[in-house]
Amino acid sequence: MIIYLHGFDSNSPGNHEKVLQLQFIDPDVRLVSYSTRHPKHDMQFLLKECDKLLQQGDDAHPLICGVGLGGYWAERIGFLCGMRQVIFNPNLFPFENMEGKIDRPEEYLDIATKCVNDFREKNREKCLAILSRQDEALDNQRSAAYLQPFYEIIWDDAASHKFKNIAPHLQRIKAFKLLA
């Protein structure tokens, strides 16, 4: 089973395309939609939904993937639910760059500081980060500096922020999913 979390633009047709691409790895891909506008509510909702999906499923190697804001959530929810994570151009600093787009962006900072101390250290090597060199929305060099000590980073030279085509990375994602 692969759980897919969309980014801030939940209505993008690219989400459906990514789900279809992920089905080449595992036919059981579940898109979990969330508000994107209420961080604390979203965290509770995503934890509950992902836990429910894990309880219903029988995959020994479940995976959670997310793009942009979905990458922010996939890393945290995956850690809390004990799943491996693949994050594409994760928005690691929504408390800085979501001002005016969502209610209470400061809640992201609150979540980041109250989650688990040193969670990336405890999550070491359980997350794969795929970053675009052409990301027009985020500073992925900054993201890489935060993630590199803990996770493998794969750089993509062609993708934009929304990462429409994940196909070049499917074999690496599949291998990562199947790691014990």
mmCIF file with all atom_site columns, C-alpha atoms in Angstrom:
data_model
loop_
_atom_site.group_PDB
_atom_site.id
_atom_site.type_symbol
_atom_site.label_atom_id
_atom_site.label_alt_id
_atom_site.label_comp_id
_atom_site.label_asym_id
_atom_site.label_entity_id
_atom_site.label_seq_id
_atom_site.pdbx_PDB_ins_code
_atom_site.Cartn_x
_atom_site.Cartn_y
_atom_site.Cartn_z
_atom_site.occupancy
_atom_site.B_iso_or_equiv
_atom_site.pdbx_formal_charge
_atom_site.auth_seq_id
_atom_site.auth_comp_id
_atom_site.auth_asym_id
_atom_site.auth_atom_id
_atom_site.pdbx_PDB_model_num
ATOM 1   C CA . MET A 1 1   ? 0.000  0.000  0.000   1.00 0.00 ? 1   MET A CA 1
ATOM 2   C CA . ILE A 1 2   ? 1.124  3.517  -0.824  1.00 0.00 ? 2   ILE A CA 1
ATOM 3   C CA . ILE A 1 3   ? -0.573 6.484  0.825   1.00 0.00 ? 3   ILE A CA 1
ATOM 4   C CA . TYR A 1 4   ? -0.324 9.653  -1.260  1.00 0.00 ? 4   TYR A CA 1
ATOM 5   C CA . LEU A 1 5   ? -0.688 13.142 0.234   1.00 0.00 ? 5   LEU A CA 1
ATOM 6   C CA . HIS A 1 6   ? -1.272 16.030 -2.161  1.00 0.00 ? 6   HIS A CA 1
ATOM 7   C CA . GLY A 1 7   ? 0.335  19.431 -1.739  1.00 0.00 ? 7   GLY A CA 1
ATOM 8   C CA . PHE A 1 8   ? -1.338 22.763 -1.110  1.00 0.00 ? 8   PHE A CA 1
ATOM 9   C CA . ASP A 1 9   ? -2.994 22.668 -4.547  1.00 0.00 ? 9   ASP A CA 1
ATOM 10  C CA . SER A 1 10  ? -5.283 19.744 -3.786  1.00 0.00 ? 10  SER A CA 1
ATOM 11  C CA . ASN A 1 11  ? -7.211 20.104 -7.057  1.00 0.00 ? 11  ASN A CA 1
ATOM 12  C CA . SER A 1 12  ? -4.214 19.835 -9.373  1.00 0.00 ? 12  SER A CA 1
ATOM 13  C CA . PRO A 1 13  ? -4.684 17.208 -12.099 1.00 0.00 ? 13  PRO A CA 1
ATOM 14  C CA . GLY A 1 14  ? -1.063 16.277 -11.392 1.00 0.00 ? 14  GLY A CA 1
ATOM 15  C CA . ASN A 1 15  ? -2.193 14.466 -8.246  1.00 0.00 ? 15  ASN A CA 1
ATOM 16  C CA . HIS A 1 16  ? -4.127 11.923 -10.293 1.00 0.00 ? 16  HIS A CA 1
ATOM 17  C CA . GLU A 1 17  ? -1.130 11.501 -12.614 1.00 0.00 ? 17  GLU A CA 1
ATOM 18  C CA . LYS A 1 18  ? 1.184  10.808 -9.676  1.00 0.00 ? 18  LYS A CA 1
ATOM 19  C CA . VAL A 1 19  ? -1.252 8.274  -8.214  1.00 0.00 ? 19  VAL A CA 1
ATOM 20  C CA . LEU A 1 20  ? -1.349 6.489  -11.586 1.00 0.00 ? 20  LEU A CA 1
ATOM 21  C CA . GLN A 1 21  ? 2.454  6.495  -11.757 1.00 0.00 ? 21  GLN A CA 1
ATOM 22  C CA . LEU A 1 22  ? 2.735  5.109  -8.204  1.00 0.00 ? 22  LEU A CA 1
ATOM 23  C CA . GLN A 1 23  ? 0.432  2.237  -9.207  1.00 0.00 ? 23  GLN A CA 1
ATOM 24  C CA . PHE A 1 24  ? 3.356  0.863  -11.235 1.00 0.00 ? 24  PHE A CA 1
ATOM 25  C CA . ILE A 1 25  ? 5.022  0.184  -7.866  1.00 0.00 ? 25  ILE A CA 1
ATOM 26  C CA . ASP A 1 26  ? 1.942  -1.000 -5.979  1.00 0.00 ? 26  ASP A CA 1
ATOM 27  C CA . PRO A 1 27  ? -1.618 -1.266 -7.325  1.00 0.00 ? 27  PRO A CA 1
ATOM 28  C CA . ASP A 1 28  ? -2.975 -0.207 -3.906  1.00 0.00 ? 28  ASP A CA 1
ATOM 29  C CA . VAL A 1 29  ? -2.418 3.578  -3.861  1.00 0.00 ? 29  VAL A CA 1
ATOM 30  C CA . ARG A 1 30  ? -4.661 5.605  -1.555  1.00 0.00 ? 30  ARG A CA 1
ATOM 31  C CA . LEU A 1 31  ? -5.027 9.352  -1.973  1.00 0.00 ? 31  LEU A CA 1
ATOM 32  C CA . VAL A 1 32  ? -5.772 10.980 1.361   1.00 0.00 ? 32  VAL A CA 1
ATOM 33  C CA . SER A 1 33  ? -7.208 14.451 0.921   1.00 0.00 ? 33  SER A CA 1
ATOM 34  C CA . TYR A 1 34  ? -7.005 17.011 3.720   1.00 0.00 ? 34  TYR A CA 1
ATOM 35  C CA . SER A 1 35  ? -7.927 20.682 4.069   1.00 0.00 ? 35  SER A CA 1
ATOM 36  C CA . THR A 1 36  ? -4.373 22.183 3.791   1.00 0.00 ? 36  THR A CA 1
ATOM 37  C CA . ARG A 1 37  ? -5.696 25.232 5.635   1.00 0.00 ? 37  ARG A CA 1
ATOM 38  C CA . HIS A 1 38  ? -5.875 24.167 9.285   1.00 0.00 ? 38  HIS A CA 1
ATOM 39  C CA . PRO A 1 39  ? -2.562 22.592 10.348  1.00 0.00 ? 39  PRO A CA 1
ATOM 40  C CA . LYS A 1 40  ? -3.515 21.166 13.760  1.00 0.00 ? 40  LYS A CA 1
ATOM 41  C CA . HIS A 1 41  ? -6.779 19.761 12.415  1.00 0.00 ? 41  HIS A CA 1
ATOM 42  C CA . ASP A 1 42  ? -4.943 18.361 9.377   1.00 0.00 ? 42  ASP A CA 1
ATOM 43  C CA . MET A 1 43  ? -2.420 16.599 11.586  1.00 0.00 ? 43  MET A CA 1
ATOM 44  C CA . GLN A 1 44  ? -5.124 14.927 13.676  1.00 0.00 ? 44  GLN A CA 1
ATOM 45  C CA . PHE A 1 45  ? -7.086 13.979 10.568  1.00 0.00 ? 45  PHE A CA 1
ATOM 46  C CA . LEU A 1 46  ? -4.051 12.575 8.726   1.00 0.00 ? 46  LEU A CA 1
ATOM 47  C CA . LEU A 1 47  ? -2.913 10.554 11.732  1.00 0.00 ? 47  LEU A CA 1
ATOM 48  C CA . LYS A 1 48  ? -6.369 9.063  12.129  1.00 0.00 ? 48  LYS A CA 1
ATOM 49  C CA . GLU A 1 49  ? -6.829 8.309  8.408   1.00 0.00 ? 49  GLU A CA 1
ATOM 50  C CA . CYS A 1 50  ? -3.378 6.801  7.943   1.00 0.00 ? 50  CYS A CA 1
ATOM 51  C CA . ASP A 1 51  ? -3.729 4.670  11.069  1.00 0.00 ? 51  ASP A CA 1
ATOM 52  C CA . LYS A 1 52  ? -7.109 3.434  9.783   1.00 0.00 ? 52  LYS A CA 1
ATOM 53  C CA . LEU A 1 53  ? -5.614 2.556  6.381   1.00 0.00 ? 53  LEU A CA 1
ATOM 54  C CA . LEU A 1 54  ? -2.721 0.720  8.006   1.00 0.00 ? 54  LEU A CA 1
ATOM 55  C CA . GLN A 1 55  ? -5.128 -1.270 10.201  1.00 0.00 ? 55  GLN A CA 1
ATOM 56  C CA . GLN A 1 56  ? -7.202 -2.248 7.157   1.00 0.00 ? 56  GLN A CA 1
ATOM 57  C CA . GLY A 1 57  ? -4.224 -3.135 4.990   1.00 0.00 ? 57  GLY A CA 1
ATOM 58  C CA . ASP A 1 58  ? -1.924 -6.118 5.107   1.00 0.00 ? 58  ASP A CA 1
ATOM 59  C CA . ASP A 1 59  ? 1.162  -4.688 3.394   1.00 0.00 ? 59  ASP A CA 1
ATOM 60  C CA . ALA A 1 60  ? 4.351  -5.528 5.277   1.00 0.00 ? 60  ALA A CA 1
ATOM 61  C CA . HIS A 1 61  ? 6.019  -2.525 3.610   1.00 0.00 ? 61  HIS A CA 1
ATOM 62  C CA . PRO A 1 62  ? 3.556  0.386  3.500   1.00 0.00 ? 62  PRO A CA 1
ATOM 63  C CA . LEU A 1 63  ? 4.840  3.690  2.150   1.00 0.00 ? 63  LEU A CA 1
ATOM 64  C CA . ILE A 1 64  ? 3.636  7.265  2.424   1.00 0.00 ? 64  ILE A CA 1
ATOM 65  C CA . CYS A 1 65  ? 4.468  9.819  -0.292  1.00 0.00 ? 65  CYS A CA 1
ATOM 66  C CA . GLY A 1 66  ? 3.827  13.517 -0.499  1.00 0.00 ? 66  GLY A CA 1
ATOM 67  C CA . VAL A 1 67  ? 4.626  16.505 -2.690  1.00 0.00 ? 67  VAL A CA 1
ATOM 68  C CA . GLY A 1 68  ? 5.228  20.045 -1.372  1.00 0.00 ? 68  GLY A CA 1
ATOM 69  C CA . LEU A 1 69  ? 3.031  20.519 1.698   1.00 0.00 ? 69  LEU A CA 1
ATOM 70  C CA . GLY A 1 70  ? 2.117  16.830 1.376   1.00 0.00 ? 70  GLY A CA 1
ATOM 71  C CA . GLY A 1 71  ? 5.837  16.103 1.764   1.00 0.00 ? 71  GLY A CA 1
ATOM 72  C CA . TYR A 1 72  ? 5.862  18.029 5.042   1.00 0.00 ? 72  TYR A CA 1
ATOM 73  C CA . TRP A 1 73  ? 3.019  15.835 6.296   1.00 0.00 ? 73  TRP A CA 1
ATOM 74  C CA . ALA A 1 74  ? 4.293  12.563 4.801   1.00 0.00 ? 74  ALA A CA 1
ATOM 75  C CA . GLU A 1 75  ? 7.578  12.873 6.685   1.00 0.00 ? 75  GLU A CA 1
ATOM 76  C CA . ARG A 1 76  ? 5.880  13.510 10.037  1.00 0.00 ? 76  ARG A CA 1
ATOM 77  C CA . ILE A 1 77  ? 2.852  11.232 9.709   1.00 0.00 ? 77  ILE A CA 1
ATOM 78  C CA . GLY A 1 78  ? 5.021  8.457  8.282   1.00 0.00 ? 78  GLY A CA 1
ATOM 79  C CA . PHE A 1 79  ? 7.369  8.742  11.241  1.00 0.00 ? 79  PHE A CA 1
ATOM 80  C CA . LEU A 1 80  ? 4.531  8.723  13.772  1.00 0.00 ? 80  LEU A CA 1
ATOM 81  C CA . CYS A 1 81  ? 2.798  5.766  12.073  1.00 0.00 ? 81  CYS A CA 1
ATOM 82  C CA . GLY A 1 82  ? 5.992  3.767  11.499  1.00 0.00 ? 82  GLY A CA 1
ATOM 83  C CA . MET A 1 83  ? 5.975  3.928  7.680   1.00 0.00 ? 83  MET A CA 1
ATOM 84  C CA . ARG A 1 84  ? 8.781  4.675  5.270   1.00 0.00 ? 84  ARG A CA 1
ATOM 85  C CA . GLN A 1 85  ? 8.377  8.013  3.521   1.00 0.00 ? 85  GLN A CA 1
ATOM 86  C CA . VAL A 1 86  ? 9.156  9.470  0.096   1.00 0.00 ? 86  VAL A CA 1
ATOM 87  C CA . ILE A 1 87  ? 8.958  13.233 -0.064  1.00 0.00 ? 87  ILE A CA 1
ATOM 88  C CA . PHE A 1 88  ? 9.074  15.293 -3.267  1.00 0.00 ? 88  PHE A CA 1
ATOM 89  C CA . ASN A 1 89  ? 10.071 18.955 -2.876  1.00 0.00 ? 89  ASN A CA 1
ATOM 90  C CA . PRO A 1 90  ? 8.781  19.029 0.709   1.00 0.00 ? 90  PRO A CA 1
ATOM 91  C CA . ASN A 1 91  ? 7.681  22.358 2.099   1.00 0.00 ? 91  ASN A CA 1
ATOM 92  C CA . LEU A 1 92  ? 9.758  22.202 5.277   1.00 0.00 ? 92  LEU A CA 1
ATOM 93  C CA . PHE A 1 93  ? 8.960  25.777 6.317   1.00 0.00 ? 93  PHE A CA 1
ATOM 94  C CA . PRO A 1 94  ? 5.209  26.342 5.834   1.00 0.00 ? 94  PRO A CA 1
ATOM 95  C CA . PHE A 1 95  ? 5.181  28.631 8.869   1.00 0.00 ? 95  PHE A CA 1
ATOM 96  C CA . GLU A 1 96  ? 7.302  31.019 6.767   1.00 0.00 ? 96  GLU A CA 1
ATOM 97  C CA . ASN A 1 97  ? 5.867  30.672 3.276   1.00 0.00 ? 97  ASN A CA 1
ATOM 98  C CA . MET A 1 98  ? 2.150  29.947 3.789   1.00 0.00 ? 98  MET A CA 1
ATOM 99  C CA . GLU A 1 99  ? 1.349  33.349 5.288   1.00 0.00 ? 99  GLU A CA 1
ATOM 100 C CA . GLY A 1 100 ? -1.829 34.663 3.677   1.00 0.00 ? 100 GLY A CA 1
ATOM 101 C CA . LYS A 1 101 ? -2.663 31.286 2.125   1.00 0.00 ? 101 LYS A CA 1
ATOM 102 C CA . ILE A 1 102 ? -3.844 29.407 5.211   1.00 0.00 ? 102 ILE A CA 1
ATOM 103 C CA . ASP A 1 103 ? -5.321 30.103 8.610   1.00 0.00 ? 103 ASP A CA 1
ATOM 104 C CA . ARG A 1 104 ? -2.759 30.176 11.418  1.00 0.00 ? 104 ARG A CA 1
ATOM 105 C CA . PRO A 1 105 ? 0.499  29.211 9.609   1.00 0.00 ? 105 PRO A CA 1
ATOM 106 C CA . GLU A 1 106 ? 2.216  29.597 12.981  1.00 0.00 ? 106 GLU A CA 1
ATOM 107 C CA . GLU A 1 107 ? 0.611  26.273 13.946  1.00 0.00 ? 107 GLU A CA 1
ATOM 108 C CA . TYR A 1 108 ? 3.180  24.575 11.707  1.00 0.00 ? 108 TYR A CA 1
ATOM 109 C CA . LEU A 1 109 ? 5.958  25.925 13.897  1.00 0.00 ? 109 LEU A CA 1
ATOM 110 C CA . ASP A 1 110 ? 4.064  24.753 16.964  1.00 0.00 ? 110 ASP A CA 1
ATOM 111 C CA . ILE A 1 111 ? 3.709  21.268 15.429  1.00 0.00 ? 111 ILE A CA 1
ATOM 112 C CA . ALA A 1 112 ? 7.393  21.199 14.494  1.00 0.00 ? 112 ALA A CA 1
ATOM 113 C CA . THR A 1 113 ? 8.518  22.066 18.003  1.00 0.00 ? 113 THR A CA 1
ATOM 114 C CA . LYS A 1 114 ? 6.024  19.853 19.843  1.00 0.00 ? 114 LYS A CA 1
ATOM 115 C CA . CYS A 1 115 ? 6.160  16.755 17.655  1.00 0.00 ? 115 CYS A CA 1
ATOM 116 C CA . VAL A 1 116 ? 9.123  14.672 18.829  1.00 0.00 ? 116 VAL A CA 1
ATOM 117 C CA . ASN A 1 117 ? 12.535 15.992 19.773  1.00 0.00 ? 117 ASN A CA 1
ATOM 118 C CA . ASP A 1 118 ? 15.082 15.178 17.087  1.00 0.00 ? 118 ASP A CA 1
ATOM 119 C CA . PHE A 1 119 ? 12.527 13.212 15.084  1.00 0.00 ? 119 PHE A CA 1
ATOM 120 C CA . ARG A 1 120 ? 14.742 13.187 11.972  1.00 0.00 ? 120 ARG A CA 1
ATOM 121 C CA . GLU A 1 121 ? 17.504 11.513 13.947  1.00 0.00 ? 121 GLU A CA 1
ATOM 122 C CA . LYS A 1 122 ? 15.002 8.871  15.095  1.00 0.00 ? 122 LYS A CA 1
ATOM 123 C CA . ASN A 1 123 ? 13.698 8.598  11.517  1.00 0.00 ? 123 ASN A CA 1
ATOM 124 C CA . ARG A 1 124 ? 17.186 8.278  10.006  1.00 0.00 ? 124 ARG A CA 1
ATOM 125 C CA . GLU A 1 125 ? 17.227 6.456  6.638   1.00 0.00 ? 125 GLU A CA 1
ATOM 126 C CA . LYS A 1 126 ? 13.453 5.837  6.711   1.00 0.00 ? 126 LYS A CA 1
ATOM 127 C CA . CYS A 1 127 ? 12.763 8.721  4.346   1.00 0.00 ? 127 CYS A CA 1
ATOM 128 C CA . LEU A 1 128 ? 13.832 9.325  0.769   1.00 0.00 ? 128 LEU A CA 1
ATOM 129 C CA . ALA A 1 129 ? 13.859 12.952 -0.386  1.00 0.00 ? 129 ALA A CA 1
ATOM 130 C CA . ILE A 1 130 ? 13.576 13.740 -4.080  1.00 0.00 ? 130 ILE A CA 1
ATOM 131 C CA . LEU A 1 131 ? 14.309 17.386 -4.784  1.00 0.00 ? 131 LEU A CA 1
ATOM 132 C CA . SER A 1 132 ? 14.030 19.388 -7.958  1.00 0.00 ? 132 SER A CA 1
ATOM 133 C CA . ARG A 1 133 ? 16.831 21.691 -9.001  1.00 0.00 ? 133 ARG A CA 1
ATOM 134 C CA . GLN A 1 134 ? 14.167 23.692 -10.900 1.00 0.00 ? 134 GLN A CA 1
ATOM 135 C CA . ASP A 1 135 ? 11.780 24.214 -7.966  1.00 0.00 ? 135 ASP A CA 1
ATOM 136 C CA . GLU A 1 136 ? 10.276 27.651 -8.545  1.00 0.00 ? 136 GLU A CA 1
ATOM 137 C CA . ALA A 1 137 ? 8.446  27.704 -5.185  1.00 0.00 ? 137 ALA A CA 1
ATOM 138 C CA . LEU A 1 138 ? 10.981 26.524 -2.599  1.00 0.00 ? 138 LEU A CA 1
ATOM 139 C CA . ASP A 1 139 ? 14.691 26.810 -1.842  1.00 0.00 ? 139 ASP A CA 1
ATOM 140 C CA . ASN A 1 140 ? 15.635 23.153 -2.160  1.00 0.00 ? 140 ASN A CA 1
ATOM 141 C CA . GLN A 1 141 ? 19.270 23.847 -1.315  1.00 0.00 ? 141 GLN A CA 1
ATOM 142 C CA . ARG A 1 142 ? 18.010 24.920 2.105   1.00 0.00 ? 142 ARG A CA 1
ATOM 143 C CA . SER A 1 143 ? 15.798 21.819 2.323   1.00 0.00 ? 143 SER A CA 1
ATOM 144 C CA . ALA A 1 144 ? 18.728 19.597 1.363   1.00 0.00 ? 144 ALA A CA 1
ATOM 145 C CA . ALA A 1 145 ? 20.875 21.143 4.096   1.00 0.00 ? 145 ALA A CA 1
ATOM 146 C CA . TYR A 1 146 ? 18.249 20.138 6.684   1.00 0.00 ? 146 TYR A CA 1
ATOM 147 C CA . LEU A 1 147 ? 17.559 16.668 5.265   1.00 0.00 ? 147 LEU A CA 1
ATOM 148 C CA . GLN A 1 148 ? 20.984 15.480 4.023   1.00 0.00 ? 148 GLN A CA 1
ATOM 149 C CA . PRO A 1 149 ? 22.342 14.457 7.445   1.00 0.00 ? 149 PRO A CA 1
ATOM 150 C CA . PHE A 1 150 ? 19.453 12.013 7.901   1.00 0.00 ? 150 PHE A CA 1
ATOM 151 C CA . TYR A 1 151 ? 18.102 10.906 4.526   1.00 0.00 ? 151 TYR A CA 1
ATOM 152 C CA . GLU A 1 152 ? 19.234 10.028 1.037   1.00 0.00 ? 152 GLU A CA 1
ATOM 153 C CA . ILE A 1 153 ? 18.682 12.944 -1.342  1.00 0.00 ? 153 ILE A CA 1
ATOM 154 C CA . ILE A 1 154 ? 18.001 12.409 -5.035  1.00 0.00 ? 154 ILE A CA 1
ATOM 155 C CA . TRP A 1 155 ? 18.235 15.468 -7.272  1.00 0.00 ? 155 TRP A CA 1
ATOM 156 C CA . ASP A 1 156 ? 16.022 15.817 -10.341 1.00 0.00 ? 156 ASP A CA 1
ATOM 157 C CA . ASP A 1 157 ? 17.199 18.211 -13.052 1.00 0.00 ? 157 ASP A CA 1
ATOM 158 C CA . ALA A 1 158 ? 13.925 18.433 -14.997 1.00 0.00 ? 158 ALA A CA 1
ATOM 159 C CA . ALA A 1 159 ? 10.983 18.583 -12.564 1.00 0.00 ? 159 ALA A CA 1
ATOM 160 C CA . SER A 1 160 ? 9.322  21.748 -11.316 1.00 0.00 ? 160 SER A CA 1
ATOM 161 C CA . HIS A 1 161 ? 7.869  22.206 -7.822  1.00 0.00 ? 161 HIS A CA 1
ATOM 162 C CA . LYS A 1 162 ? 4.721  20.154 -8.467  1.00 0.00 ? 162 LYS A CA 1
ATOM 163 C CA . PHE A 1 163 ? 6.826  17.253 -9.782  1.00 0.00 ? 163 PHE A CA 1
ATOM 164 C CA . LYS A 1 164 ? 4.419  16.209 -12.530 1.00 0.00 ? 164 LYS A CA 1
ATOM 165 C CA . ASN A 1 165 ? 6.553  13.270 -13.693 1.00 0.00 ? 165 ASN A CA 1
ATOM 166 C CA . ILE A 1 166 ? 7.832  10.929 -10.993 1.00 0.00 ? 166 ILE A CA 1
ATOM 167 C CA . ALA A 1 167 ? 8.356  8.043  -13.442 1.00 0.00 ? 167 ALA A CA 1
ATOM 168 C CA . PRO A 1 168 ? 12.174 8.405  -13.580 1.00 0.00 ? 168 PRO A CA 1
ATOM 169 C CA . HIS A 1 169 ? 12.263 7.654  -9.836  1.00 0.00 ? 169 HIS A CA 1
ATOM 170 C CA . LEU A 1 170 ? 9.803  4.759  -9.631  1.00 0.00 ? 170 LEU A CA 1
ATOM 171 C CA . GLN A 1 171 ? 12.407 1.975  -9.547  1.00 0.00 ? 171 GLN A CA 1
ATOM 172 C CA . ARG A 1 172 ? 14.319 3.712  -6.732  1.00 0.00 ? 172 ARG A CA 1
ATOM 173 C CA . ILE A 1 173 ? 11.068 4.299  -4.816  1.00 0.00 ? 173 ILE A CA 1
ATOM 174 C CA . LYS A 1 174 ? 10.080 0.648  -5.249  1.00 0.00 ? 174 LYS A CA 1
ATOM 175 C CA . ALA A 1 175 ? 13.445 -0.543 -3.928  1.00 0.00 ? 175 ALA A CA 1
ATOM 176 C CA . PHE A 1 176 ? 13.173 1.867  -0.989  1.00 0.00 ? 176 PHE A CA 1
ATOM 177 C CA . LYS A 1 177 ? 9.629  0.660  -0.210  1.00 0.00 ? 177 LYS A CA 1
ATOM 178 C CA . LEU A 1 178 ? 10.747 -2.959 -0.040  1.00 0.00 ? 178 LEU A CA 1
ATOM 179 C CA . LEU A 1 179 ? 13.627 -2.354 2.389   1.00 0.00 ? 179 LEU A CA 1
ATOM 180 C CA . ALA A 1 180 ? 13.036 -4.038 5.736   1.00 0.00 ? 180 ALA A CA 1
#
